[in-house]
Amino acid sequence: MERIALVSDIHGNYPAWQAVLDDIDSRGIKRIFCLGDLVGKGPDSIRITDSVQERCEVVLRGNWEELIVRMSEKDELFGWHARRLGAERLAYLDSLPLRYDFTLSGRLISLVHASPESVFQRVQPWDAMEARLGMFTAVEAGSPFAVESSPFYSRLPDIVGYGDIHNAYMQHLDGHVLFNVGSIGNPLDGKGASYVILEGEADATELVPYSMQFMRIPYDVEQAVQDAQDAGIPALDFYIKELRTGIYRGLQT
């Protein structure tokens, strides 16, 4: 059986990332797919970017990658991170794809950061059914699953996984599965870094068993707070409160 760790929204939080890597390694999992937002809000975008490049087989672009690359000259928050990352790492982040499709246990699985349309199109588990079903879109031309010889030709994904909202969940929708892996470095739905383990048969074309396991990994939140204070990151107070309370900065009073 193939096992794949799906991670997302690390957001420059190195203590959380290292705790998750330690857990993945302790389980003997070799394949890691990252669904974006490696960088910002926290202080360690450099270490995270380098580590993700080394450890992750698949890396997608998130909205923070997009904003840091595009807004670095116009906004102090994004510019702060861009200046530290430097031109080579920014070019790497700018090159990341928006979607990845693969198969497991006879199911076509699509991964995105926020939605197939945009890294800024946010979909919540309580949104209208139409919005959630809109996450299931056909594979693009050039995909190995878009040719008539593929047993998955013309099929919508059976399963879609994403990040972005920092809220882990799974729903069954009209015969499909929609799930969110949650956030490693900035969870807003509970204590501990969140990631998902998929297990199944990689080469199966017929339906065979698979499993999806949601993981919660405790980490040293106060070390992450100290790291942010030592680095003097922008929006420090909002960031610290998010780490300690799990309340999104836009809802903080």
CSV table of C-alpha atoms in Angstrom, one decimal:
chain,number,residue,atom,x,y,z
A,1,MET,CA,0.0,0.0,0.0
A,2,GLU,CA,1.1,3.5,-0.9
A,3,ARG,CA,1.1,6.1,1.9
A,4,ILE,CA,1.2,9.9,1.2
A,5,ALA,CA,1.3,12.7,3.7
A,6,LEU,CA,-0.6,15.8,2.5
A,7,VAL,CA,0.6,19.0,4.2
A,8,SER,CA,-0.5,22.7,3.7
A,9,ASP,CA,-0.3,26.2,5.1
A,10,ILE,CA,3.0,25.9,7.0
A,11,HIS,CA,3.3,29.7,7.0
A,12,GLY,CA,6.9,30.0,8.1
A,13,ASN,CA,6.3,28.2,11.4
A,14,TYR,CA,9.4,26.0,11.8
A,15,PRO,CA,8.6,24.4,15.2
A,16,ALA,CA,5.2,23.2,13.8
A,17,TRP,CA,6.8,22.0,10.5
A,18,GLN,CA,9.5,20.1,12.3
A,19,ALA,CA,7.0,18.4,14.6
A,20,VAL,CA,5.0,17.2,11.6
A,21,LEU,CA,8.1,16.0,9.8
A,22,ASP,CA,9.1,14.0,12.9
A,23,ASP,CA,5.7,12.4,13.0
A,24,ILE,CA,5.8,11.6,9.3
A,25,ASP,CA,9.3,10.1,9.6
A,26,SER,CA,8.3,8.0,12.6
A,27,ARG,CA,5.6,6.4,10.5
A,28,GLY,CA,8.0,5.6,7.7
A,29,ILE,CA,6.1,7.7,5.1
A,30,LYS,CA,8.4,8.7,2.2
A,31,ARG,CA,6.0,10.7,0.0
A,32,ILE,CA,5.0,14.2,1.0
A,33,PHE,CA,2.7,16.5,-1.1
A,34,CYS,CA,2.5,20.2,-0.1
A,35,LEU,CA,-0.6,22.2,-1.0
A,36,GLY,CA,0.9,25.6,-0.7
A,37,ASP,CA,1.4,28.6,1.6
A,38,LEU,CA,4.8,27.6,2.7
A,39,VAL,CA,5.8,31.2,3.5
A,40,GLY,CA,4.5,34.0,5.8
A,41,LYS,CA,2.9,34.7,8.2
A,42,GLY,CA,5.6,33.5,10.5
A,43,PRO,CA,9.4,34.3,10.5
A,44,ASP,CA,11.0,31.2,8.9
A,45,SER,CA,10.0,31.3,5.3
A,46,ILE,CA,13.6,30.6,4.2
A,47,ARG,CA,14.0,27.5,6.2
A,48,ILE,CA,10.6,26.2,5.3
A,49,THR,CA,11.0,26.9,1.6
A,50,ASP,CA,14.4,25.1,1.5
A,51,SER,CA,13.0,22.2,3.6
A,52,VAL,CA,9.9,21.8,1.5
A,53,GLN,CA,12.0,21.7,-1.7
A,54,GLU,CA,14.1,18.9,-0.2
A,55,ARG,CA,11.3,16.8,1.4
A,56,CYS,CA,8.2,17.3,-0.8
A,57,GLU,CA,7.6,15.4,-4.0
A,58,VAL,CA,4.8,17.8,-5.1
A,59,VAL,CA,4.5,21.5,-4.1
A,60,LEU,CA,1.6,23.7,-5.2
A,61,ARG,CA,1.4,27.5,-5.1
A,62,GLY,CA,-0.7,29.2,-2.5
A,63,ASN,CA,-2.1,32.7,-2.1
A,64,TRP,CA,0.8,33.8,0.1
A,65,GLU,CA,3.3,32.7,-2.5
A,66,GLU,CA,1.3,34.7,-5.1
A,67,LEU,CA,1.1,37.8,-2.9
A,68,ILE,CA,4.7,37.8,-1.8
A,69,VAL,CA,5.9,37.5,-5.4
A,70,ARG,CA,3.4,40.0,-6.8
A,71,MET,CA,3.1,42.5,-4.0
A,72,SER,CA,6.6,42.7,-2.6
A,73,GLU,CA,7.2,46.2,-3.9
A,74,LYS,CA,3.8,47.5,-2.8
A,75,ASP,CA,3.1,46.2,0.7
A,76,GLU,CA,5.4,46.1,3.7
A,77,LEU,CA,4.0,42.8,5.1
A,78,PHE,CA,4.7,40.9,1.9
A,79,GLY,CA,7.8,42.9,1.1
A,80,TRP,CA,9.3,41.9,4.5
A,81,HIS,CA,9.1,38.3,3.5
A,82,ALA,CA,10.2,38.8,-0.1
A,83,ARG,CA,13.4,40.7,0.9
A,84,ARG,CA,14.4,37.8,3.1
A,85,LEU,CA,13.6,35.1,0.6
A,86,GLY,CA,15.7,36.7,-2.1
A,87,ALA,CA,15.4,36.4,-5.9
A,88,GLU,CA,16.2,32.7,-6.3
A,89,ARG,CA,13.6,31.5,-3.8
A,90,LEU,CA,11.0,33.9,-5.1
A,91,ALA,CA,11.6,32.5,-8.6
A,92,TYR,CA,11.0,29.0,-7.3
A,93,LEU,CA,7.8,30.1,-5.5
A,94,ASP,CA,6.6,31.8,-8.7
A,95,SER,CA,7.2,28.6,-10.7
A,96,LEU,CA,4.9,26.4,-8.6
A,97,PRO,CA,1.9,24.8,-10.3
A,98,LEU,CA,-1.7,25.5,-9.2
A,99,ARG,CA,-3.0,21.9,-9.3
A,100,TYR,CA,-1.8,18.3,-9.2
A,101,ASP,CA,-3.8,15.2,-10.3
A,102,PHE,CA,-3.0,11.6,-9.4
A,103,THR,CA,-4.7,8.3,-8.8
A,104,LEU,CA,-4.9,6.1,-5.8
A,105,SER,CA,-7.0,2.9,-5.3
A,106,GLY,CA,-8.8,3.4,-8.6
A,107,ARG,CA,-9.8,7.0,-7.8
A,108,LEU,CA,-8.8,10.2,-9.5
A,109,ILE,CA,-7.6,12.7,-6.9
A,110,SER,CA,-7.1,16.4,-7.5
A,111,LEU,CA,-5.2,18.7,-5.2
A,112,VAL,CA,-5.3,22.5,-5.2
A,113,HIS,CA,-4.5,25.2,-2.7
A,114,ALA,CA,-7.8,27.0,-2.5
A,115,SER,CA,-9.9,26.1,-5.6
A,116,PRO,CA,-9.3,25.0,-9.2
A,117,GLU,CA,-10.1,28.5,-10.3
A,118,SER,CA,-7.8,30.6,-8.2
A,119,VAL,CA,-5.6,30.6,-5.1
A,120,PHE,CA,-7.8,33.4,-3.8
A,121,GLN,CA,-11.2,31.7,-4.3
A,122,ARG,CA,-12.0,30.5,-0.8
A,123,VAL,CA,-14.5,27.6,-0.2
A,124,GLN,CA,-15.7,26.9,3.3
A,125,PRO,CA,-17.4,23.6,4.4
A,126,TRP,CA,-20.6,25.6,5.1
A,127,ASP,CA,-20.8,27.3,1.7
A,128,ALA,CA,-23.6,26.5,-0.8
A,129,MET,CA,-23.6,23.1,-2.4
A,130,GLU,CA,-22.9,24.7,-5.8
A,131,ALA,CA,-19.7,26.3,-4.5
A,132,ARG,CA,-18.5,23.0,-3.0
A,133,LEU,CA,-19.3,20.9,-6.1
A,134,GLY,CA,-17.5,23.6,-8.1
A,135,MET,CA,-14.3,22.2,-6.7
A,136,PHE,CA,-14.7,19.2,-9.0
A,137,THR,CA,-13.5,20.2,-12.4
A,138,ALA,CA,-12.1,18.2,-15.3
A,139,VAL,CA,-8.4,17.6,-15.6
A,140,GLU,CA,-6.6,20.1,-17.9
A,141,ALA,CA,-5.3,19.4,-21.4
A,142,GLY,CA,-1.9,17.9,-21.2
A,143,SER,CA,-2.7,15.8,-18.2
A,144,PRO,CA,-2.0,12.1,-18.5
A,145,PHE,CA,-5.6,11.6,-17.5
A,146,ALA,CA,-6.9,13.8,-20.3
A,147,VAL,CA,-6.1,11.3,-23.1
A,148,GLU,CA,-8.6,8.8,-24.4
A,149,SER,CA,-6.3,5.9,-23.6
A,150,SER,CA,-6.5,6.7,-19.8
A,151,PRO,CA,-9.1,4.7,-17.8
A,152,PHE,CA,-9.8,8.1,-16.1
A,153,TYR,CA,-10.5,10.0,-19.3
A,154,SER,CA,-13.3,12.5,-19.1
A,155,ARG,CA,-14.0,11.8,-15.4
A,156,LEU,CA,-14.3,14.5,-12.9
A,157,PRO,CA,-12.1,13.9,-9.8
A,158,ASP,CA,-13.5,11.4,-7.4
A,159,ILE,CA,-11.7,13.2,-4.5
A,160,VAL,CA,-10.5,16.8,-4.2
A,161,GLY,CA,-8.2,17.9,-1.4
A,162,TYR,CA,-7.2,21.5,-0.6
A,163,GLY,CA,-5.8,23.8,2.0
A,164,ASP,CA,-6.2,27.6,2.4
A,165,ILE,CA,-8.9,27.8,5.0
A,166,HIS,CA,-6.9,26.3,7.9
A,167,ASN,CA,-10.0,24.2,8.8
A,168,ALA,CA,-9.7,20.4,8.4
A,169,TYR,CA,-12.8,18.5,7.4
A,170,MET,CA,-14.2,15.9,5.0
A,171,GLN,CA,-17.6,15.8,3.2
A,172,HIS,CA,-19.3,13.4,0.9
A,173,LEU,CA,-21.0,15.3,-1.9
A,174,ASP,CA,-23.0,13.7,-4.7
A,175,GLY,CA,-20.8,10.6,-4.8
A,176,HIS,CA,-17.5,12.6,-4.5
A,177,VAL,CA,-15.3,13.4,-1.5
A,178,LEU,CA,-14.2,16.9,-0.7
A,179,PHE,CA,-11.6,17.4,2.1
A,180,ASN,CA,-9.3,20.0,3.6
A,181,VAL,CA,-6.0,19.0,5.2
A,182,GLY,CA,-6.0,21.9,7.6
A,183,SER,CA,-2.9,24.0,8.5
A,184,ILE,CA,0.4,23.0,9.9
A,185,GLY,CA,1.7,26.4,11.0
A,186,ASN,CA,-1.5,28.4,11.6
A,187,PRO,CA,-4.5,26.1,12.5
A,188,LEU,CA,-7.7,27.9,13.1
A,189,ASP,CA,-9.9,24.9,14.0
A,190,GLY,CA,-8.3,23.5,17.1
A,191,LYS,CA,-5.0,22.7,18.8
A,192,GLY,CA,-2.0,21.2,17.0
A,193,ALA,CA,-0.6,21.1,13.5
A,194,SER,CA,-2.9,19.4,11.1
A,195,TYR,CA,-2.1,17.1,8.1
A,196,VAL,CA,-3.6,14.1,6.3
A,197,ILE,CA,-2.3,10.6,5.5
A,198,LEU,CA,-3.7,8.9,2.3
A,199,GLU,CA,-3.2,5.2,2.0
A,200,GLY,CA,-4.1,3.0,-1.0
A,201,GLU,CA,-2.9,1.2,-4.1
A,202,ALA,CA,-1.0,3.5,-6.5
A,203,ASP,CA,-1.5,1.6,-9.7
A,204,ALA,CA,-5.0,0.4,-9.3
A,205,THR,CA,-7.5,1.2,-12.1
A,206,GLU,CA,-10.4,-0.5,-10.4
A,207,LEU,CA,-11.9,0.6,-7.1
A,208,VAL,CA,-10.0,-1.0,-4.1
A,209,PRO,CA,-9.8,0.1,-0.5
A,210,TYR,CA,-8.2,3.3,0.5
A,211,SER,CA,-8.1,5.3,3.8
A,212,MET,CA,-7.8,9.0,4.8
A,213,GLN,CA,-6.5,9.8,8.2
A,214,PHE,CA,-6.5,13.3,9.8
A,215,MET,CA,-3.6,13.9,12.1
A,216,ARG,CA,-3.2,16.5,14.9
A,217,ILE,CA,0.4,17.0,16.1
A,218,PRO,CA,1.2,19.0,19.2
A,219,TYR,CA,4.1,21.4,18.9
A,220,ASP,CA,5.8,24.1,21.0
A,221,VAL,CA,3.6,27.1,20.3
A,222,GLU,CA,5.6,29.4,22.7
A,223,GLN,CA,8.8,28.6,20.7
A,224,ALA,CA,7.0,29.7,17.6
A,225,VAL,CA,5.9,32.9,19.4
A,226,GLN,CA,9.5,33.5,20.5
A,227,ASP,CA,10.8,33.0,17.0
A,228,ALA,CA,8.4,35.6,15.7
A,229,GLN,CA,9.3,38.1,18.4
A,230,ASP,CA,13.0,37.6,17.8
A,231,ALA,CA,12.6,38.2,14.1
A,232,GLY,CA,10.4,41.2,14.6
A,233,ILE,CA,7.8,40.1,11.9
A,234,PRO,CA,5.2,42.6,10.7
A,235,ALA,CA,1.7,42.2,12.3
A,236,LEU,CA,3.4,40.4,15.2
A,237,ASP,CA,0.5,40.8,17.7
A,238,PHE,CA,-2.1,39.4,15.3
A,239,TYR,CA,0.2,36.5,14.5
A,240,ILE,CA,0.8,35.6,18.2
A,241,LYS,CA,-2.9,35.8,19.0
A,242,GLU,CA,-3.7,33.5,16.1
A,243,LEU,CA,-1.1,30.9,17.3
A,244,ARG,CA,-2.3,31.0,20.9
A,245,THR,CA,-6.0,31.2,20.3
A,246,GLY,CA,-6.7,29.8,16.9
A,247,ILE,CA,-8.8,32.9,16.1
A,248,TYR,CA,-8.3,34.4,12.6
A,249,ARG,CA,-6.8,37.9,12.7
A,250,GLY,CA,-9.8,39.2,10.7
A,251,LEU,CA,-12.1,38.2,13.6
A,252,GLN,CA,-9.8,39.4,16.4
A,253,THR,CA,-11.1,42.3,18.6
